[in-house]
């Protein structure tokens, strides 16, 4: 899991450094796939309509929950590239204050040569994942209540 | 042939030569079509059917010539039976809303096949929902052919209309539409054919088929986007109420009532997509002037070669293996998501389509989340297939 003491920017910079070791797209994609494979497994009970991210050709779920003043995340996808993209976001954003997640600068995705995935028309869900995570972060930031994205997932969380 | 299609000659992602294998989504455009449209905008641009001035006359002549070129291509008895629409989708909606909907009632049935494109499902669903009619599904076999026995039974029941594709966009199956239309007519059932996928590959003769309506898009037959055609038998078209109201479709307008123009203009309200029509006319002449035997032999060769090469790949399964097919290869890997494969192929310069191909009921029937689809056109070659196979090898290495 991510180191809770590092900031979003620090983690993003570490990822950019990792990706800069590859000089071609094949290496970068292989590394992205590795990141997906290293994602901690997501409990199937959390893969519900409430956690499903729509707008992708593959199935993607992101579950968010509050842990004191932090927002925690789990994710999965049935496609490996999409899972890698979810893994990138989780590496950077998991266990961070929801206020910081809401405001996070995610331009590192551009810097690691994955810009083509950022477009909202790409059908890969990265754009929708980011929107959803930000929406949920905003909701958590605004409510003092312990919150989660749905009744089903919180009871399982 | 490839030389005539400028878009084929480019590289993507810096320096990877493009291999365009998404022709079922849209075909590339030959220079004659591009030139013809540029000429219209540069030299003839003006509104049609309205002006007395020279430019408007020229544009109107070019526009109506294009209608004749389309009529010639599909052997329509008269160019009045060629209605210009925005595309195949609008053509099908036009028939659903003006032919089916006013006649349908709660006891009526519309039949579509299980492998229709959403554009040939949703308009009928809408007409059925509005009228209480029932939409029935003509079942298919696992190889992507129709269950003929089941179809004959459906047609023998009280069916108001059959709507079906000529060629499946997801699997490439060519349906025996001529004999199906015969059977349908024997039971008094009119037939609407979605010809979106046939025009670039097969000679289409609407009279020989005896189709009641035949719909297609310009952009899938080397013409521009935003323009399509509805062909219909004269009496059927002439019996249709107006679809959209507006300019061009009227005879006389007053607040006491409006009288409508004759075919084809009655069904073409507003300023049409003039450049699109003129471009489509050029595309129709391009297709008509092809050496059809040579093109057919070439497409068949590339398809057979692709089938062989793909079938030899471990872990890959072809989806849709009907004996009669156009140039579509749909396939899946046992353990690689189509989206993953498509993303890597894209980076390798291979433009394929992945997903459900706007045929979700078909995907559900085949129990697939989607497929990878390589669809060829007359300008694709065996070398393109080789590039695809190399790309798939890379995909398997990355995800294996
Ligand atoms: C079989 C079939 N029918 C209808 C359509 C709809 O065509 P358009 O989107 O050009 O209206 C398509 C195009 O994807 C198709 O493949």
Coordinates of C-alpha atoms and ligand atoms in Angstrom, one line a residue:
Chain A
X1 CA 0.0 0.0 0.0
X2 CA 1.0 3.6 -0.5
X3 CA 2.9 5.4 2.2
X4 CA 0.5 7.6 4.0
X5 CA 3.1 10.2 4.9
X6 CA 3.9 11.0 1.3
X7 CA 1.8 13.6 -0.6
X8 CA 0.0 13.1 -3.8
X9 CA 2.6 15.2 -5.6
X10 CA 5.5 13.2 -4.1
X11 CA 3.9 9.9 -5.2
X12 CA 3.1 11.2 -8.7
X13 CA 6.8 12.3 -9.0
X14 CA 7.9 8.8 -8.0
X15 CA 5.7 7.3 -10.7
X16 CA 7.1 9.7 -13.3
X17 CA 10.6 8.7 -12.3
X18 CA 9.7 5.0 -12.6
X19 CA 8.3 5.4 -16.0
X20 CA 11.2 7.5 -17.2
X21 CA 13.3 4.4 -17.1
X22 CA 11.6 3.1 -20.2
X23 CA 12.5 4.6 -23.6
X24 CA 9.7 3.1 -25.6
X25 CA 5.9 2.7 -25.3
X26 CA 6.1 -1.1 -25.0
X27 CA 8.2 -0.8 -21.8
X28 CA 5.8 1.8 -20.4
X29 CA 2.7 -0.4 -21.2
X30 CA 4.4 -3.4 -19.7
X31 CA 5.0 -1.5 -16.5
X32 CA 1.5 -0.2 -16.5
X33 CA 0.2 -3.8 -16.7
X34 CA 2.6 -4.7 -13.8
X35 CA 1.1 -1.9 -11.7
X36 CA -2.4 -3.4 -12.4
X37 CA -1.2 -6.8 -11.4
X38 CA 0.2 -5.5 -8.1
X39 CA -3.1 -3.9 -7.1
X40 CA -4.3 -5.6 -3.9
X41 CA -7.2 -7.8 -4.8
X42 CA -10.7 -6.3 -4.5
X43 CA -13.3 -8.1 -2.6
X44 CA -15.9 -9.3 -5.1
X45 CA -18.7 -8.1 -2.7
X46 CA -17.5 -4.6 -3.4
X47 CA -18.0 -4.9 -7.2
X48 CA -21.5 -3.5 -7.3
X49 CA -23.4 -1.1 -9.5
X50 CA -22.6 1.6 -7.0
X51 CA -18.8 1.1 -7.4
X52 CA -18.9 0.4 -11.1
X53 CA -17.4 3.1 -13.3
X54 CA -19.4 3.5 -16.5
X55 CA -18.2 4.7 -19.9
X56 CA -15.6 2.0 -20.5
X57 CA -15.4 -1.0 -22.8
X58 CA -14.2 -3.0 -19.9
X59 CA -15.6 -3.4 -16.4
X60 CA -14.1 -1.2 -13.8
X61 CA -14.9 -0.8 -10.1
X62 CA -13.5 1.8 -7.7
X63 CA -14.6 1.6 -4.1
X64 CA -13.9 4.5 -1.9
X65 CA -14.3 4.8 1.9
X66 CA -13.4 7.1 4.7
X67 CA -10.8 6.1 7.2
X68 CA -10.8 9.0 9.8
X69 CA -9.6 12.0 7.9
X70 CA -8.4 10.0 4.9
X71 CA -10.1 8.5 1.8
X72 CA -9.2 4.9 1.0
X73 CA -9.6 3.2 -2.3
X74 CA -9.7 -0.2 -3.9
X75 CA -10.2 -1.0 -7.5
X76 CA -10.3 -3.7 -10.2
X77 CA -11.0 -4.2 -13.9
X78 CA -11.5 -7.2 -16.2
X79 CA -9.0 -5.6 -18.7
X80 CA -5.4 -5.3 -17.7
X81 CA -4.6 -1.9 -19.2
X82 CA -7.7 -0.4 -17.5
X83 CA -6.6 -2.1 -14.2
X84 CA -3.2 -0.6 -14.6
X85 CA -4.8 2.8 -15.1
X86 CA -6.9 2.3 -12.0
X87 CA -3.7 1.1 -10.2
X88 CA -2.0 4.4 -11.1
X89 CA -4.8 6.5 -9.6
X90 CA -4.9 4.3 -6.5
X91 CA -1.2 4.5 -6.0
X92 CA -1.3 8.2 -6.0
X93 CA -4.6 8.9 -4.3
X94 CA -5.3 6.1 -1.8
X95 CA -5.1 7.1 1.8
X96 CA -5.0 10.8 1.2
X97 CA -7.2 13.6 2.6
X98 CA -10.4 13.9 0.5
X99 CA -9.7 17.6 0.1
X100 CA -6.4 16.8 -1.5
X101 CA -7.9 14.2 -3.8
X102 CA -10.6 16.6 -4.9
X103 CA -7.9 19.2 -5.8
X104 CA -5.2 16.8 -7.0
X105 CA -3.1 17.7 -10.0
X106 CA -3.0 14.5 -12.1
X107 CA -0.9 15.8 -14.9
X108 CA 1.6 13.0 -14.2
X109 CA -0.5 10.8 -16.5
X110 CA 0.6 13.1 -19.3
X111 CA 4.2 12.9 -18.2
X112 CA 4.4 9.2 -18.2
X113 CA 3.3 8.9 -21.9
X114 CA -0.2 7.8 -21.2
X115 CA -1.8 11.0 -22.4
X116 CA -3.8 9.2 -25.1
X117 CA -5.8 7.6 -22.3
X118 CA -6.8 10.9 -20.8
X119 CA -9.3 11.9 -23.5
X120 CA -12.9 11.7 -22.4
X121 CA -13.7 9.9 -25.7
X122 CA -11.3 7.1 -25.3
X123 CA -13.8 4.7 -23.7
X124 CA -11.2 3.4 -21.3
X125 CA -12.8 4.9 -18.3
X126 CA -9.8 6.8 -17.0
X127 CA -11.6 10.0 -17.5
X128 CA -14.7 8.6 -15.8
X129 CA -12.6 7.1 -13.0
X130 CA -11.1 10.5 -12.2
X131 CA -14.4 12.2 -12.3
X132 CA -16.0 9.7 -10.0
X133 CA -13.1 9.7 -7.6
X134 CA -13.2 13.5 -7.4
X135 CA -17.0 13.6 -7.0
X136 CA -16.8 11.1 -4.1
X137 CA -13.8 13.0 -2.6
X138 CA -15.8 16.2 -2.7
X139 CA -18.7 14.5 -1.0
X140 CA -16.4 13.2 1.7
X141 CA -14.7 16.5 2.1
X142 CA -18.0 18.2 2.6
X143 CA -19.6 15.8 5.1
X144 CA -18.2 15.2 8.5
X145 CA -20.1 11.9 8.6
X146 CA -18.1 8.7 8.0
X147 CA -19.1 8.0 4.4
X148 CA -18.8 5.5 1.7
X149 CA -20.1 5.3 -1.8
X150 CA -23.0 3.1 -1.0
X151 CA -24.8 1.3 1.7
X152 CA -23.9 -2.1 0.3
X153 CA -20.2 -1.3 0.1
X154 CA -20.0 0.3 3.5
X155 CA -21.5 -2.7 5.2
X156 CA -18.9 -4.8 3.5
X157 CA -16.0 -2.4 3.9
Chain B
X1 CA -6.1 1.1 -55.9
X2 CA -4.5 2.1 -52.6
X3 CA -3.1 5.1 -54.3
X4 CA -6.5 6.5 -54.8
X5 CA -7.1 6.7 -51.0
X6 CA -5.0 9.4 -49.4
X7 CA -5.9 8.6 -45.8
X8 CA -4.3 5.2 -46.1
X9 CA -0.8 6.7 -46.6
X10 CA 0.0 8.0 -43.2
X11 CA 1.8 7.1 -40.0
X12 CA 0.4 7.2 -36.5
X13 CA 2.2 7.7 -33.2
X14 CA 5.2 9.3 -34.9
X15 CA 6.4 6.8 -37.4
X16 CA 4.2 3.7 -37.4
X17 CA 2.6 3.2 -40.8
X18 CA -1.2 3.0 -40.5
X19 CA -3.0 -0.2 -41.3
X20 CA -6.7 0.6 -41.5
X21 CA -8.9 -2.4 -40.6
X22 CA -12.0 -0.6 -39.4
X23 CA -13.9 -0.5 -42.7
X24 CA -17.1 -1.8 -41.3
X25 CA -17.2 1.4 -39.2
X26 CA -16.4 3.6 -42.1
X27 CA -14.5 3.3 -45.3
X28 CA -11.8 5.7 -46.5
X29 CA -12.6 8.1 -49.3
X30 CA -11.1 8.0 -52.8
X31 CA -9.6 11.1 -54.3
X32 CA -12.5 11.4 -56.8
X33 CA -14.9 11.8 -54.0
X34 CA -12.8 14.4 -52.2
X35 CA -12.2 16.3 -55.4
X36 CA -15.8 16.3 -56.3
X37 CA -16.8 17.8 -52.9
X38 CA -14.1 20.4 -53.0
X39 CA -15.2 21.4 -56.5
X40 CA -18.7 21.9 -55.3
X41 CA -17.7 24.2 -52.4
X42 CA -15.1 26.0 -54.6
X43 CA -17.1 26.5 -57.7
X44 CA -20.8 25.5 -57.4
X45 CA -21.8 26.3 -53.8
X46 CA -25.3 27.6 -53.7
X47 CA -28.7 26.3 -52.5
X48 CA -30.5 23.8 -54.6
X49 CA -34.0 23.7 -56.0
X50 CA -34.6 27.4 -55.2
X51 CA -32.5 29.8 -57.2
X52 CA -33.0 31.0 -60.7
X53 CA -29.3 31.9 -60.9
X54 CA -26.6 30.0 -62.7
X55 CA -24.8 28.6 -59.6
X56 CA -28.0 27.3 -58.1
X57 CA -28.9 25.7 -61.4
X58 CA -25.5 24.0 -61.6
X59 CA -25.7 22.9 -58.0
X60 CA -29.2 21.5 -58.5
X61 CA -28.1 19.7 -61.7
X62 CA -25.2 18.1 -59.8
X63 CA -27.5 17.2 -56.9
X64 CA -30.0 15.5 -59.1
X65 CA -27.3 13.8 -61.2
X66 CA -26.0 12.3 -57.9
X67 CA -29.5 11.0 -57.2
X68 CA -29.4 9.3 -60.6
X69 CA -26.0 7.9 -60.0
X70 CA -27.3 6.3 -56.7
X71 CA -30.4 5.0 -58.5
X72 CA -28.2 3.5 -61.2
X73 CA -25.9 1.8 -58.6
X74 CA -28.7 0.0 -56.9
X75 CA -30.8 -0.4 -60.1
X76 CA -33.8 1.6 -58.7
X77 CA -36.5 2.0 -61.3
X78 CA -36.5 5.7 -60.9
X79 CA -34.4 8.3 -59.1
X80 CA -37.6 9.5 -57.4
X81 CA -37.3 6.4 -55.3
X82 CA -33.9 7.5 -53.9
X83 CA -34.6 9.6 -50.7
X84 CA -31.6 11.3 -49.2
X85 CA -31.3 11.1 -45.4
X86 CA -28.5 11.7 -42.9
X87 CA -27.5 8.1 -43.0
X88 CA -28.7 4.5 -42.7
X89 CA -30.0 5.2 -39.1
X90 CA -32.2 8.0 -40.2
X91 CA -33.5 6.0 -43.2
X92 CA -34.6 3.2 -40.8
X93 CA -36.2 5.7 -38.4
X94 CA -38.0 7.2 -41.3
X95 CA -39.6 3.9 -42.3
X96 CA -40.3 3.0 -38.7
X97 CA -42.1 6.4 -38.0
X98 CA -43.9 6.9 -41.3
X99 CA -44.6 3.4 -42.6
X100 CA -44.8 1.2 -39.5
X101 CA -46.0 3.4 -36.7
X102 CA -49.2 4.7 -38.3
X103 CA -50.3 1.2 -39.2
X104 CA -49.2 -0.8 -36.2
X105 CA -51.6 -1.9 -33.5
X106 CA -51.4 -3.9 -30.3
X107 CA -52.0 -7.2 -32.2
X108 CA -49.2 -6.6 -34.7
X109 CA -45.7 -8.0 -34.7
X110 CA -42.4 -6.6 -36.2
X111 CA -39.6 -9.1 -36.7
X112 CA -35.9 -8.4 -36.5
X113 CA -33.0 -10.8 -36.4
X114 CA -30.9 -11.4 -33.3
X115 CA -27.8 -10.0 -35.0
X116 CA -29.2 -6.6 -36.0
X117 CA -27.2 -3.4 -35.4
X118 CA -28.9 -1.2 -32.8
X119 CA -29.9 1.1 -35.6
X120 CA -32.2 -1.6 -36.9
X121 CA -33.6 -2.5 -33.5
X122 CA -34.2 0.7 -31.6
X123 CA -36.4 2.4 -34.2
X124 CA -38.7 -0.7 -34.3
X125 CA -38.8 -0.9 -30.5
X126 CA -39.8 2.8 -30.4
X127 CA -42.6 2.2 -33.0
X128 CA -43.8 -0.9 -31.1
X129 CA -43.7 0.9 -27.8
X130 CA -45.8 3.7 -29.1
X131 CA -48.4 1.4 -30.6
X132 CA -48.5 -1.6 -28.3
X133 CA -47.1 -3.9 -31.0
X134 CA -44.7 -6.7 -30.3
X135 CA -41.1 -7.0 -31.4
X136 CA -40.1 -10.5 -32.1
X137 CA -36.5 -11.8 -32.6
X138 CA -35.5 -14.2 -35.4
X139 CA -33.0 -16.6 -33.7
X140 CA -29.6 -17.4 -35.0
X141 CA -27.1 -20.3 -34.8
X142 CA -23.8 -20.1 -33.0
X143 CA -21.8 -19.7 -36.3
X144 CA -23.6 -16.4 -37.1
X145 CA -26.2 -17.8 -39.6
X146 CA -29.9 -17.4 -39.3
X147 CA -32.1 -20.2 -38.0
X148 CA -34.1 -20.5 -41.2
X149 CA -36.7 -22.9 -39.9
X150 CA -37.5 -20.5 -37.0
X151 CA -37.6 -17.6 -39.5
X152 CA -40.1 -19.3 -41.8
X153 CA -42.3 -19.9 -38.8
X154 CA -42.2 -16.3 -37.7
X155 CA -43.0 -15.1 -41.2
X156 CA -45.9 -17.6 -41.4
X157 CA -47.4 -16.0 -38.3
X158 CA -49.2 -12.7 -38.4
X159 CA -46.2 -10.5 -39.0
X160 CA -46.6 -6.9 -40.1
X161 CA -43.0 -6.3 -41.1
X162 CA -39.5 -7.9 -41.3
X163 CA -36.5 -5.7 -40.8
X164 CA -33.1 -7.3 -41.3
X165 CA -29.6 -6.5 -42.3
X166 CA -28.2 -7.7 -45.7
X167 CA -24.7 -8.2 -44.1
X168 CA -23.9 -8.4 -40.4
X169 CA -21.5 -5.6 -39.3
X170 CA -20.3 -7.6 -36.3
X171 CA -19.7 -11.0 -37.9
X172 CA -19.8 -10.4 -41.7
X173 CA -22.5 -13.0 -42.4
X174 CA -24.2 -12.4 -45.8
X175 CA -27.8 -13.3 -45.3
X176 CA -29.8 -14.9 -48.2
X177 CA -32.0 -11.8 -48.4
X178 CA -33.4 -12.5 -51.9
X179 CA -35.0 -15.8 -50.8
X180 CA -36.0 -14.5 -47.5
X181 CA -37.8 -11.6 -49.2
X182 CA -39.5 -14.2 -51.4
X183 CA -40.7 -16.1 -48.4
X184 CA -41.9 -13.0 -46.6
X185 CA -43.8 -11.8 -49.7
X186 CA -45.5 -15.2 -50.0
X187 CA -46.9 -14.4 -46.5
X188 CA -47.7 -10.8 -47.4
X189 CA -44.9 -9.4 -45.2
X190 CA -43.0 -6.4 -46.4
X191 CA -39.3 -6.3 -45.8
X192 CA -36.9 -3.5 -44.9
X193 CA -33.3 -4.2 -45.6
X194 CA -30.5 -2.5 -43.7
X195 CA -27.8 -2.4 -46.4
X196 CA -25.2 -0.5 -44.4
X197 CA -22.7 -3.2 -44.7
X198 CA -23.4 -4.5 -48.2
X199 CA -22.8 -1.5 -50.4
X200 CA -19.0 -1.6 -50.3
X201 CA -18.8 -5.3 -51.0
X202 CA -21.7 -6.6 -53.0
X203 CA -23.5 -5.6 -56.1
X204 CA -27.0 -4.6 -54.9
X205 CA -30.0 -4.7 -57.2
X206 CA -33.1 -3.6 -55.3
X207 CA -35.4 -4.8 -58.1
X208 CA -33.8 -8.3 -58.3
X209 CA -34.0 -8.5 -54.5
X210 CA -37.6 -7.2 -54.6
X211 CA -36.8 -5.3 -51.4
X212 CA -39.6 -3.0 -50.2
X213 CA -37.2 -0.6 -48.5
X214 CA -33.4 -0.6 -48.7
X215 CA -31.4 1.7 -46.4
X216 CA -27.7 2.6 -46.4
X217 CA -25.1 5.1 -45.5
X218 CA -22.7 7.0 -47.8
X219 CA -19.7 6.8 -45.5
X220 CA -19.6 3.0 -45.5
X221 CA -19.3 2.9 -49.3
X222 CA -16.4 5.4 -49.9
X223 CA -18.6 8.4 -49.7
X224 CA -18.9 11.2 -47.1
X225 CA -20.5 11.1 -43.7
X226 CA -23.8 12.7 -42.9
X227 CA -25.5 11.4 -46.0
X228 CA -27.5 8.2 -46.6
X229 CA -30.2 6.8 -48.7
X230 CA -33.6 5.3 -48.3
X231 CA -34.8 3.4 -51.4
X232 CA -38.4 2.2 -51.4
X233 CA -40.9 0.8 -53.8
X234 CA -42.7 3.7 -55.4
X235 CA -46.2 3.0 -54.1
X236 CA -44.9 2.5 -50.6
X237 CA -42.9 5.7 -50.6
X238 CA -45.8 7.6 -52.2
X239 CA -48.1 6.4 -49.5
X240 CA -45.9 7.7 -46.7
X241 CA -47.0 10.8 -44.7
X242 CA -44.3 13.5 -44.5
X243 CA -41.6 12.8 -41.9
X244 CA -40.1 16.2 -41.2
X245 CA -41.9 19.5 -42.1
X246 CA -40.2 22.5 -43.6
X247 CA -38.8 24.0 -46.7
X248 CA -38.4 22.0 -49.9
X249 CA -40.9 19.4 -49.0
X250 CA -44.0 21.5 -49.6
X251 CA -46.1 22.4 -52.6
X252 CA -48.0 25.3 -51.1
X253 CA -48.1 26.6 -47.6
X254 CA -50.9 28.6 -46.0
X255 CA -52.3 28.8 -42.5
X256 CA -55.4 27.0 -43.7
X257 CA -53.3 24.0 -44.6
X258 CA -50.3 22.9 -46.6
X259 CA -49.9 20.7 -49.5
X260 CA -46.9 18.6 -50.0
X261 CA -44.4 18.2 -52.8
X262 CA -44.1 14.9 -54.8
X263 CA -41.4 12.3 -54.2
X264 CA -38.6 12.5 -53.5
X265 CA -38.7 16.0 -52.2
X266 CA -41.7 15.4 -49.9
X267 CA -39.4 13.3 -47.6
X268 CA -36.5 15.7 -47.7
X269 CA -37.3 18.8 -45.7
X270 CA -34.9 21.7 -45.4
X271 CA -31.7 22.5 -47.2
X272 CA -30.1 19.1 -47.8
X273 CA -26.4 18.1 -47.3
X274 CA -25.6 19.2 -50.8
X275 CA -21.9 18.5 -50.7
X276 CA -22.6 15.2 -49.2
X277 CA -25.1 14.2 -51.9
X278 CA -22.7 15.3 -54.6
X279 CA -19.9 13.3 -52.9
X280 CA -22.1 10.3 -52.6
X281 CA -22.9 10.5 -56.3
X282 CA -19.2 10.4 -57.0
X283 CA -18.8 7.4 -54.6
X284 CA -21.7 5.7 -56.4
X285 CA -20.0 6.1 -59.7
X286 CA -16.7 5.0 -58.2
X287 CA -18.3 1.8 -57.0
X288 CA -20.3 1.2 -60.2
X289 CA -17.1 1.5 -62.3
X290 CA -15.1 -1.0 -60.3
X291 CA -14.2 -4.3 -61.9
X292 CA -16.5 -6.2 -59.7
X293 CA -15.2 -9.7 -60.4
X294 CA -11.6 -8.6 -59.7
X295 CA -12.6 -6.8 -56.5
X296 CA -14.7 -9.8 -55.3
X297 CA -11.8 -12.2 -56.0
X298 CA -9.4 -9.9 -54.2
X299 CA -11.6 -9.4 -51.1
X300 CA -12.3 -13.1 -51.0
X301 CA -8.6 -13.9 -51.1
X302 CA -7.7 -11.5 -48.3
X303 CA -10.6 -12.8 -46.2
X304 CA -9.6 -16.4 -46.6
X305 CA -6.0 -15.6 -45.9
X306 CA -7.0 -13.7 -42.8
X307 CA -9.2 -16.6 -41.6
X308 CA -6.3 -19.1 -42.1
X309 CA -3.7 -16.9 -40.4
X310 CA -6.0 -16.1 -37.4
X311 CA -7.3 -19.6 -37.0
X312 CA -3.6 -20.7 -36.6
X313 CA -3.1 -18.5 -33.6
X314 CA -3.2 -20.4 -30.3
X315 CA -5.8 -19.2 -27.9
X316 CA -7.7 -17.2 -30.6
X317 CA -11.2 -18.0 -31.6
X318 CA -13.0 -16.7 -34.7
X319 CA -16.5 -15.5 -34.0
X320 CA -18.8 -15.8 -37.0
X321 CA -17.9 -18.6 -39.4
X322 CA -20.8 -18.5 -41.8
X323 CA -20.1 -19.9 -45.2
X324 CA -21.1 -16.7 -46.9
X325 CA -19.3 -13.7 -45.5
X326 CA -18.0 -10.3 -46.4
X327 CA -14.6 -9.0 -45.3
X328 CA -15.2 -9.1 -41.5
X329 CA -13.1 -11.1 -39.0
X330 CA -14.4 -10.9 -35.5
X331 CA -12.4 -12.9 -32.9
X332 CA -11.7 -13.2 -29.2
X333 CA -8.8 -14.5 -27.1
X334 CA -9.4 -17.0 -24.4
X335 CA -7.7 -14.9 -21.8
X336 CA -7.1 -11.4 -23.2
X337 CA -9.7 -8.7 -23.0
X338 CA -10.6 -7.2 -26.4
X339 CA -9.9 -3.8 -25.0
X340 CA -6.4 -4.7 -24.0
X341 CA -5.7 -6.2 -27.4
X342 CA -7.2 -3.2 -29.2
X343 CA -5.1 -0.7 -27.3
X344 CA -1.9 -2.5 -28.1
X345 CA -2.8 -3.0 -31.8
X346 CA -3.6 0.7 -32.0
X347 CA -0.1 1.6 -30.7
X348 CA 1.2 -0.7 -33.5
X349 CA -0.6 1.3 -36.1
X350 CA -3.4 -1.2 -36.5
X351 CA -6.9 0.4 -36.6
X352 CA -9.3 -2.3 -35.5
X353 CA -12.6 -2.0 -33.5
X354 CA -13.2 -3.6 -30.2
X355 CA -16.3 -3.9 -28.2
X356 CA -19.9 -4.8 -28.9
X357 CA -20.1 -3.2 -32.4
X358 CA -23.5 -1.7 -31.6
X359 CA -24.9 -5.3 -31.4
X360 CA -25.4 -5.8 -27.7
X361 CA -28.2 -8.4 -28.1
X362 CA -25.9 -10.4 -30.4
X363 CA -23.0 -10.3 -27.9
X364 CA -25.3 -11.4 -25.2
X365 CA -26.5 -14.3 -27.3
X366 CA -22.9 -15.3 -28.0
X367 CA -22.0 -14.8 -24.3
X368 CA -19.2 -12.4 -25.2
X369 CA -18.3 -9.0 -23.6
X370 CA -17.3 -8.0 -27.1
X371 CA -14.9 -9.0 -29.9
X372 CA -11.9 -7.6 -31.7
X373 CA -13.0 -6.9 -35.3
X374 CA -10.8 -6.5 -38.3
X375 CA -12.9 -5.4 -41.3
X376 CA -11.3 -5.1 -44.7
X377 CA -12.1 -3.2 -47.8
X378 CA -11.0 -3.5 -51.4
X379 CA -7.7 -1.6 -50.7
X380 CA -6.6 -4.0 -47.9
X381 CA -4.0 -6.6 -48.7
X382 CA -2.4 -9.8 -47.4
X383 CA 0.4 -7.6 -46.1
X384 CA -2.2 -5.9 -43.9
X385 CA -3.2 -9.3 -42.5
X386 CA 0.5 -10.1 -41.9
X387 CA 0.8 -6.8 -39.9
X388 CA -2.3 -7.8 -37.9
X389 CA -0.9 -11.2 -37.1
X390 CA 2.4 -9.7 -36.0
X391 CA 0.5 -7.3 -33.8
X392 CA -1.5 -10.1 -32.3
X393 CA 1.7 -11.9 -31.5
X394 CA 2.9 -8.9 -29.6
X395 CA -0.4 -8.7 -27.8
X396 CA 0.0 -12.3 -26.7
X397 CA 3.5 -11.7 -25.5
X398 CA 2.4 -8.7 -23.4
X399 CA -0.6 -10.3 -21.9
X400 CA 0.2 -14.0 -22.0
Ligands
LIG1 C1 -25.4 -3.0 -40.1 C2 -25.5 -1.5 -39.8 N1 -26.7 -0.9 -39.7 C3 -26.8 0.4 -39.5 C4 -25.7 1.2 -39.2 C5 -25.9 2.6 -38.9 O1 -25.2 3.4 -39.9 P1 -25.1 5.0 -39.6 O2 -24.5 5.1 -38.3 O3 -24.2 5.4 -40.7 O4 -26.4 5.6 -39.7 C6 -24.4 0.6 -39.2 C7 -23.2 1.4 -38.9 O5 -22.5 1.2 -38.0 C8 -24.3 -0.8 -39.5 O6 -23.1 -1.4 -39.5

